[in-house]
Amino acid sequence: MPYRCPLCRLSLHPLSASWGCHNGHRFDRAKEGYVHLLPANRKHSRAPGDEKGMVQARRRFLEAGHYQPLAAYLRKQSADLAPQRLLDIGCGEGYFTAALAAGFPEAASYGVDISKNAVQKAAKKYPAVSFCVASNHDLPFEDHAFDLIVRTYAPSSDAELTRLISANGQLIIVTPGPDHLRELRERIYQQVNDHAETPSVPTGFTLLDSQRIEHQIAASGAEALDLLTMTPFGWHASDELKSALASETQVALSADFIIQRYQVSS
């Protein structure tokens, strides 16, 4: 198993109901199957990451199939890699992690997120994937443990990405395209700025290819409200907008994603 101790960096080994290292550090395995590898002194808040309402909204929206084209594209783009181990950074409640894992049934699949609420839901629904709670900037895995790393929207350290990727591994990063959810943003902000169309290349990697995929979403008002709730846009939306969305029969939205694939620089 590729877990390492977040306190002393020694390898972690499975025990009866926990994980432990040779220095005696122990980390309980939750009843849902995930392991909590975020030390209390590194949490920076009582409950970091997405809270329960955001996680529940995200699950409802994603399971309605509105981002299924992205999940299908991620699986298709990585189909030729045949990874032995894959990692989804910022996995949330596990929708994209499970989609990737289904494409590689022989691989060991891992998901990591700083939100205990999200990981708890992910582990309960997708027991075939190994999930853990940890910081994306200090990931509790052994060096060069993964042949495929996927990061959808979540921030992380470039140094951690180069540390974790295997010599012949590949990294896939998904960022919002210029028009992503433009209709929603126009209802929140007085001035709408486009997302960057050419995301920066992580240090230590070489860009292999970049694709932009777009599709239209026909969401119900309740689904649009879930989308608002699961994104940072929800923090800036007025109560009036939330009420308006909830009462609408259908909300037309643009989905716009940039998917970039990298390999380690030689």
Short mmCIF file of C-alpha atoms in Angstrom, two decimals:
data_model
loop_
_atom_site.label_atom_id
_atom_site.label_comp_id
_atom_site.label_asym_id
_atom_site.label_seq_id
_atom_site.Cartn_x
_atom_site.Cartn_y
_atom_site.Cartn_z
CA MET A 1 0.00 0.00 0.00
CA PRO A 2 1.41 3.45 -0.84
CA TYR A 3 0.32 5.35 2.30
CA ARG A 4 3.00 7.04 4.38
CA CYS A 5 2.76 8.60 7.81
CA PRO A 6 1.89 12.31 7.65
CA LEU A 7 3.89 12.90 10.85
CA CYS A 8 7.21 11.12 10.28
CA ARG A 9 7.02 10.05 6.60
CA LEU A 10 7.58 6.35 7.31
CA SER A 11 5.46 3.80 5.46
CA LEU A 12 2.07 3.01 6.92
CA HIS A 13 0.91 -0.58 7.32
CA PRO A 14 -2.65 -1.87 7.82
CA LEU A 15 -3.48 -3.06 11.33
CA SER A 16 -6.72 -4.58 12.58
CA ALA A 17 -8.73 -1.35 12.62
CA SER A 18 -6.15 1.30 11.82
CA TRP A 19 -2.97 2.18 9.96
CA GLY A 20 0.36 2.52 11.71
CA CYS A 21 4.06 3.19 11.18
CA HIS A 22 7.12 1.81 12.98
CA ASN A 23 7.35 4.98 15.08
CA GLY A 24 4.06 4.10 16.72
CA HIS A 25 1.82 6.66 15.03
CA ARG A 26 -1.69 5.28 14.56
CA PHE A 27 -4.54 6.43 12.31
CA ASP A 28 -7.99 4.91 12.69
CA ARG A 29 -9.83 3.37 9.79
CA ALA A 30 -13.40 4.67 9.79
CA LYS A 31 -16.34 2.29 9.58
CA GLU A 32 -16.89 3.49 6.00
CA GLY A 33 -13.37 2.29 5.14
CA TYR A 34 -11.46 5.55 4.70
CA VAL A 35 -8.45 6.63 6.76
CA HIS A 36 -8.01 10.09 8.27
CA LEU A 37 -4.45 11.27 7.56
CA LEU A 38 -4.78 14.99 8.30
CA PRO A 39 -3.07 15.74 11.63
CA ALA A 40 -5.07 17.99 13.94
CA ASN A 41 -2.30 20.61 14.06
CA ARG A 42 -2.49 21.00 10.25
CA LYS A 43 -6.24 21.40 9.86
CA HIS A 44 -6.27 25.24 10.11
CA SER A 45 -10.00 25.07 10.87
CA ARG A 46 -12.34 22.84 12.81
CA ALA A 47 -13.79 21.18 9.71
CA PRO A 48 -11.73 22.06 6.61
CA GLY A 49 -13.07 21.60 3.11
CA ASP A 50 -16.63 21.33 1.87
CA GLU A 51 -19.31 21.15 4.55
CA LYS A 52 -22.17 18.65 4.48
CA GLY A 53 -24.61 20.82 2.55
CA MET A 54 -22.09 21.42 -0.24
CA VAL A 55 -21.23 17.72 -0.44
CA GLN A 56 -24.87 16.66 -0.60
CA ALA A 57 -25.61 19.26 -3.30
CA ARG A 58 -22.60 18.09 -5.31
CA ARG A 59 -23.68 14.46 -5.16
CA ARG A 60 -27.23 15.28 -6.28
CA PHE A 61 -26.03 17.44 -9.17
CA LEU A 62 -23.39 15.03 -10.43
CA GLU A 63 -25.61 11.99 -10.15
CA ALA A 64 -28.17 13.80 -12.32
CA GLY A 65 -25.57 13.28 -15.10
CA HIS A 66 -24.84 16.90 -15.98
CA TYR A 67 -21.05 16.39 -15.92
CA GLN A 68 -21.11 12.88 -17.36
CA PRO A 69 -19.45 14.06 -20.61
CA LEU A 70 -16.42 15.15 -18.58
CA ALA A 71 -16.26 11.85 -16.70
CA ALA A 72 -16.47 9.93 -20.00
CA TYR A 73 -13.77 12.09 -21.57
CA LEU A 74 -11.38 11.62 -18.65
CA ARG A 75 -11.75 7.87 -18.89
CA LYS A 76 -11.30 7.90 -22.67
CA GLN A 77 -8.24 10.17 -22.55
CA SER A 78 -6.44 7.90 -20.12
CA ALA A 79 -7.60 4.60 -21.65
CA ASP A 80 -4.20 3.81 -23.20
CA LEU A 81 -2.24 4.22 -19.97
CA ALA A 82 -3.26 1.01 -18.17
CA PRO A 83 -2.16 2.39 -14.77
CA GLN A 84 -1.42 0.09 -11.86
CA ARG A 85 -2.24 2.86 -9.39
CA LEU A 86 -4.26 6.01 -9.95
CA LEU A 87 -4.95 8.95 -7.68
CA ASP A 88 -7.75 11.52 -7.80
CA ILE A 89 -6.66 14.68 -5.96
CA GLY A 90 -9.53 16.70 -4.52
CA CYS A 91 -11.88 13.77 -5.07
CA GLY A 92 -14.88 15.25 -3.25
CA GLU A 93 -17.69 12.74 -2.87
CA GLY A 94 -16.03 10.40 -5.37
CA TYR A 95 -18.04 10.78 -8.60
CA PHE A 96 -15.07 11.25 -10.93
CA THR A 97 -12.87 8.90 -8.92
CA ALA A 98 -15.38 6.09 -9.34
CA ALA A 99 -15.75 6.82 -13.06
CA LEU A 100 -11.98 6.52 -13.53
CA ALA A 101 -11.73 3.41 -11.36
CA ALA A 102 -14.46 1.71 -13.42
CA GLY A 103 -12.30 2.18 -16.50
CA PHE A 104 -9.34 0.45 -14.86
CA PRO A 105 -10.75 -2.45 -12.81
CA GLU A 106 -7.28 -4.01 -12.43
CA ALA A 107 -5.76 -0.81 -10.99
CA ALA A 108 -5.60 0.23 -7.36
CA SER A 109 -7.58 3.47 -7.20
CA TYR A 110 -7.20 6.18 -4.56
CA GLY A 111 -9.04 9.40 -3.77
CA VAL A 112 -7.97 12.17 -1.41
CA ASP A 113 -9.76 15.26 -0.15
CA ILE A 114 -9.41 17.58 2.81
CA SER A 115 -13.15 17.39 3.54
CA LYS A 116 -14.04 14.60 5.94
CA ASN A 117 -17.69 15.07 4.96
CA ALA A 118 -16.88 14.41 1.30
CA VAL A 119 -14.55 11.46 1.89
CA GLN A 120 -17.02 9.83 4.24
CA LYS A 121 -19.69 9.86 1.53
CA ALA A 122 -17.23 8.72 -1.13
CA ALA A 123 -15.98 5.75 0.86
CA LYS A 124 -19.48 4.63 1.79
CA LYS A 125 -20.70 4.57 -1.83
CA TYR A 126 -17.54 3.41 -3.62
CA PRO A 127 -15.88 0.71 -1.48
CA ALA A 128 -13.65 -0.44 -4.37
CA VAL A 129 -11.69 2.83 -4.10
CA SER A 130 -9.32 3.63 -1.21
CA PHE A 131 -10.13 7.09 0.16
CA CYS A 132 -8.33 9.23 2.71
CA VAL A 133 -8.66 12.65 4.32
CA ALA A 134 -5.53 14.73 3.80
CA SER A 135 -4.19 18.03 2.51
CA ASN A 136 -3.52 18.32 -1.23
CA HIS A 137 -0.34 20.20 -0.37
CA ASP A 138 1.08 17.46 1.85
CA LEU A 139 -0.18 14.19 0.43
CA PRO A 140 0.32 11.05 2.56
CA PHE A 141 1.65 8.76 -0.16
CA GLU A 142 5.02 7.23 -0.99
CA ASP A 143 7.26 8.79 -3.65
CA HIS A 144 6.45 7.89 -7.29
CA ALA A 145 3.49 5.78 -6.23
CA PHE A 146 1.08 6.61 -9.09
CA ASP A 147 1.04 6.00 -12.83
CA LEU A 148 -1.93 8.32 -13.29
CA ILE A 149 -2.85 11.39 -11.26
CA VAL A 150 -6.02 13.35 -12.00
CA ARG A 151 -6.80 16.75 -10.50
CA THR A 152 -10.18 18.35 -11.24
CA TYR A 153 -10.32 22.00 -10.13
CA ALA A 154 -8.55 21.30 -6.84
CA PRO A 155 -5.35 23.20 -6.00
CA SER A 156 -2.20 21.30 -5.07
CA SER A 157 1.55 21.70 -4.80
CA ASP A 158 3.60 21.20 -7.99
CA ALA A 159 6.33 19.67 -5.84
CA GLU A 160 3.87 17.06 -4.54
CA LEU A 161 2.78 16.18 -8.07
CA THR A 162 6.35 15.59 -9.22
CA ARG A 163 7.08 13.61 -6.07
CA LEU A 164 4.10 11.28 -6.49
CA ILE A 165 4.12 10.58 -10.23
CA SER A 166 5.99 7.54 -11.51
CA ALA A 167 8.76 7.90 -14.11
CA ASN A 168 6.43 7.03 -17.01
CA GLY A 169 3.25 8.28 -15.39
CA GLN A 170 0.89 10.96 -16.62
CA LEU A 171 -0.92 13.84 -14.96
CA ILE A 172 -4.33 15.11 -16.08
CA ILE A 173 -5.56 18.49 -14.85
CA VAL A 174 -9.07 19.82 -15.43
CA THR A 175 -9.75 23.56 -15.18
CA PRO A 176 -12.83 25.62 -16.08
CA GLY A 177 -12.95 26.95 -19.64
CA PRO A 178 -13.69 30.62 -20.43
CA ASP A 179 -17.46 30.13 -20.70
CA HIS A 180 -17.95 27.69 -17.83
CA LEU A 181 -21.24 28.50 -16.08
CA ARG A 182 -21.24 31.95 -17.64
CA GLU A 183 -25.01 32.29 -17.32
CA LEU A 184 -24.82 31.67 -13.59
CA ARG A 185 -21.89 34.00 -13.09
CA GLU A 186 -23.69 36.78 -14.96
CA ARG A 187 -26.51 36.55 -12.44
CA ILE A 188 -24.10 36.90 -9.50
CA TYR A 189 -21.42 39.38 -10.53
CA GLN A 190 -21.67 42.83 -12.08
CA GLN A 191 -18.55 42.11 -14.13
CA VAL A 192 -17.82 38.61 -15.38
CA ASN A 193 -14.19 37.71 -16.14
CA ASP A 194 -13.32 34.75 -18.34
CA HIS A 195 -11.42 31.86 -16.83
CA ALA A 196 -7.92 31.47 -18.25
CA GLU A 197 -7.90 29.53 -21.52
CA THR A 198 -4.28 28.40 -21.13
CA PRO A 199 -3.61 27.22 -17.56
CA SER A 200 -0.01 27.30 -16.41
CA VAL A 201 2.09 24.15 -16.77
CA PRO A 202 3.05 22.61 -13.41
CA THR A 203 6.74 22.83 -12.59
CA GLY A 204 8.55 19.63 -13.56
CA PHE A 205 6.05 18.58 -16.25
CA THR A 206 5.77 18.83 -20.04
CA LEU A 207 2.43 19.38 -21.74
CA LEU A 208 1.40 16.50 -24.00
CA ASP A 209 -1.96 17.76 -25.20
CA SER A 210 -4.76 20.15 -24.33
CA GLN A 211 -8.44 19.77 -25.17
CA ARG A 212 -11.48 21.92 -24.57
CA ILE A 213 -14.88 20.26 -24.26
CA GLU A 214 -18.15 22.13 -24.08
CA HIS A 215 -21.78 21.13 -23.74
CA GLN A 216 -25.07 22.66 -22.69
CA ILE A 217 -26.82 21.79 -19.45
CA ALA A 218 -30.60 21.90 -19.10
CA ALA A 219 -30.97 21.84 -15.33
CA SER A 220 -34.06 22.11 -13.21
CA GLY A 221 -34.22 25.01 -10.80
CA ALA A 222 -33.42 22.68 -7.90
CA GLU A 223 -30.42 21.28 -9.77
CA ALA A 224 -29.17 24.77 -10.60
CA LEU A 225 -29.45 25.66 -6.91
CA ASP A 226 -27.45 22.53 -6.06
CA LEU A 227 -24.80 23.61 -8.58
CA LEU A 228 -24.66 27.04 -6.98
CA THR A 229 -24.38 25.50 -3.51
CA MET A 230 -21.55 23.14 -4.44
CA THR A 231 -19.36 25.90 -5.92
CA PRO A 232 -17.67 28.98 -4.42
CA PHE A 233 -20.22 31.05 -6.37
CA GLY A 234 -22.71 30.18 -3.66
CA TRP A 235 -20.83 32.34 -1.18
CA HIS A 236 -21.49 35.40 -3.33
CA ALA A 237 -25.06 34.71 -4.42
CA SER A 238 -27.91 36.66 -2.87
CA ASP A 239 -30.89 35.02 -1.17
CA GLU A 240 -33.03 36.53 -3.92
CA LEU A 241 -31.06 34.68 -6.61
CA LYS A 242 -31.26 31.42 -4.70
CA SER A 243 -35.02 31.75 -4.37
CA ALA A 244 -35.35 32.64 -8.05
CA LEU A 245 -33.33 29.60 -9.15
CA ALA A 246 -35.33 27.27 -6.94
CA SER A 247 -38.59 28.45 -8.54
CA GLU A 248 -37.47 28.12 -12.17
CA THR A 249 -38.59 25.14 -14.26
CA GLN A 250 -35.41 24.97 -16.34
CA VAL A 251 -32.06 26.76 -16.26
CA ALA A 252 -29.79 26.73 -19.32
CA LEU A 253 -26.08 26.64 -18.46
CA SER A 254 -22.82 26.28 -20.37
CA ALA A 255 -20.33 23.61 -19.28
CA ASP A 256 -16.82 24.39 -20.51
CA PHE A 257 -13.76 22.40 -19.44
CA ILE A 258 -10.07 22.46 -20.36
CA ILE A 259 -8.34 19.09 -19.95
CA GLN A 260 -4.55 19.07 -20.10
CA ARG A 261 -2.35 16.00 -20.02
CA TYR A 262 1.28 16.08 -18.87
CA GLN A 263 4.27 13.84 -18.41
CA VAL A 264 7.33 14.34 -16.24
CA SER A 265 9.93 16.53 -17.93
CA SER A 266 13.01 14.61 -19.03
#
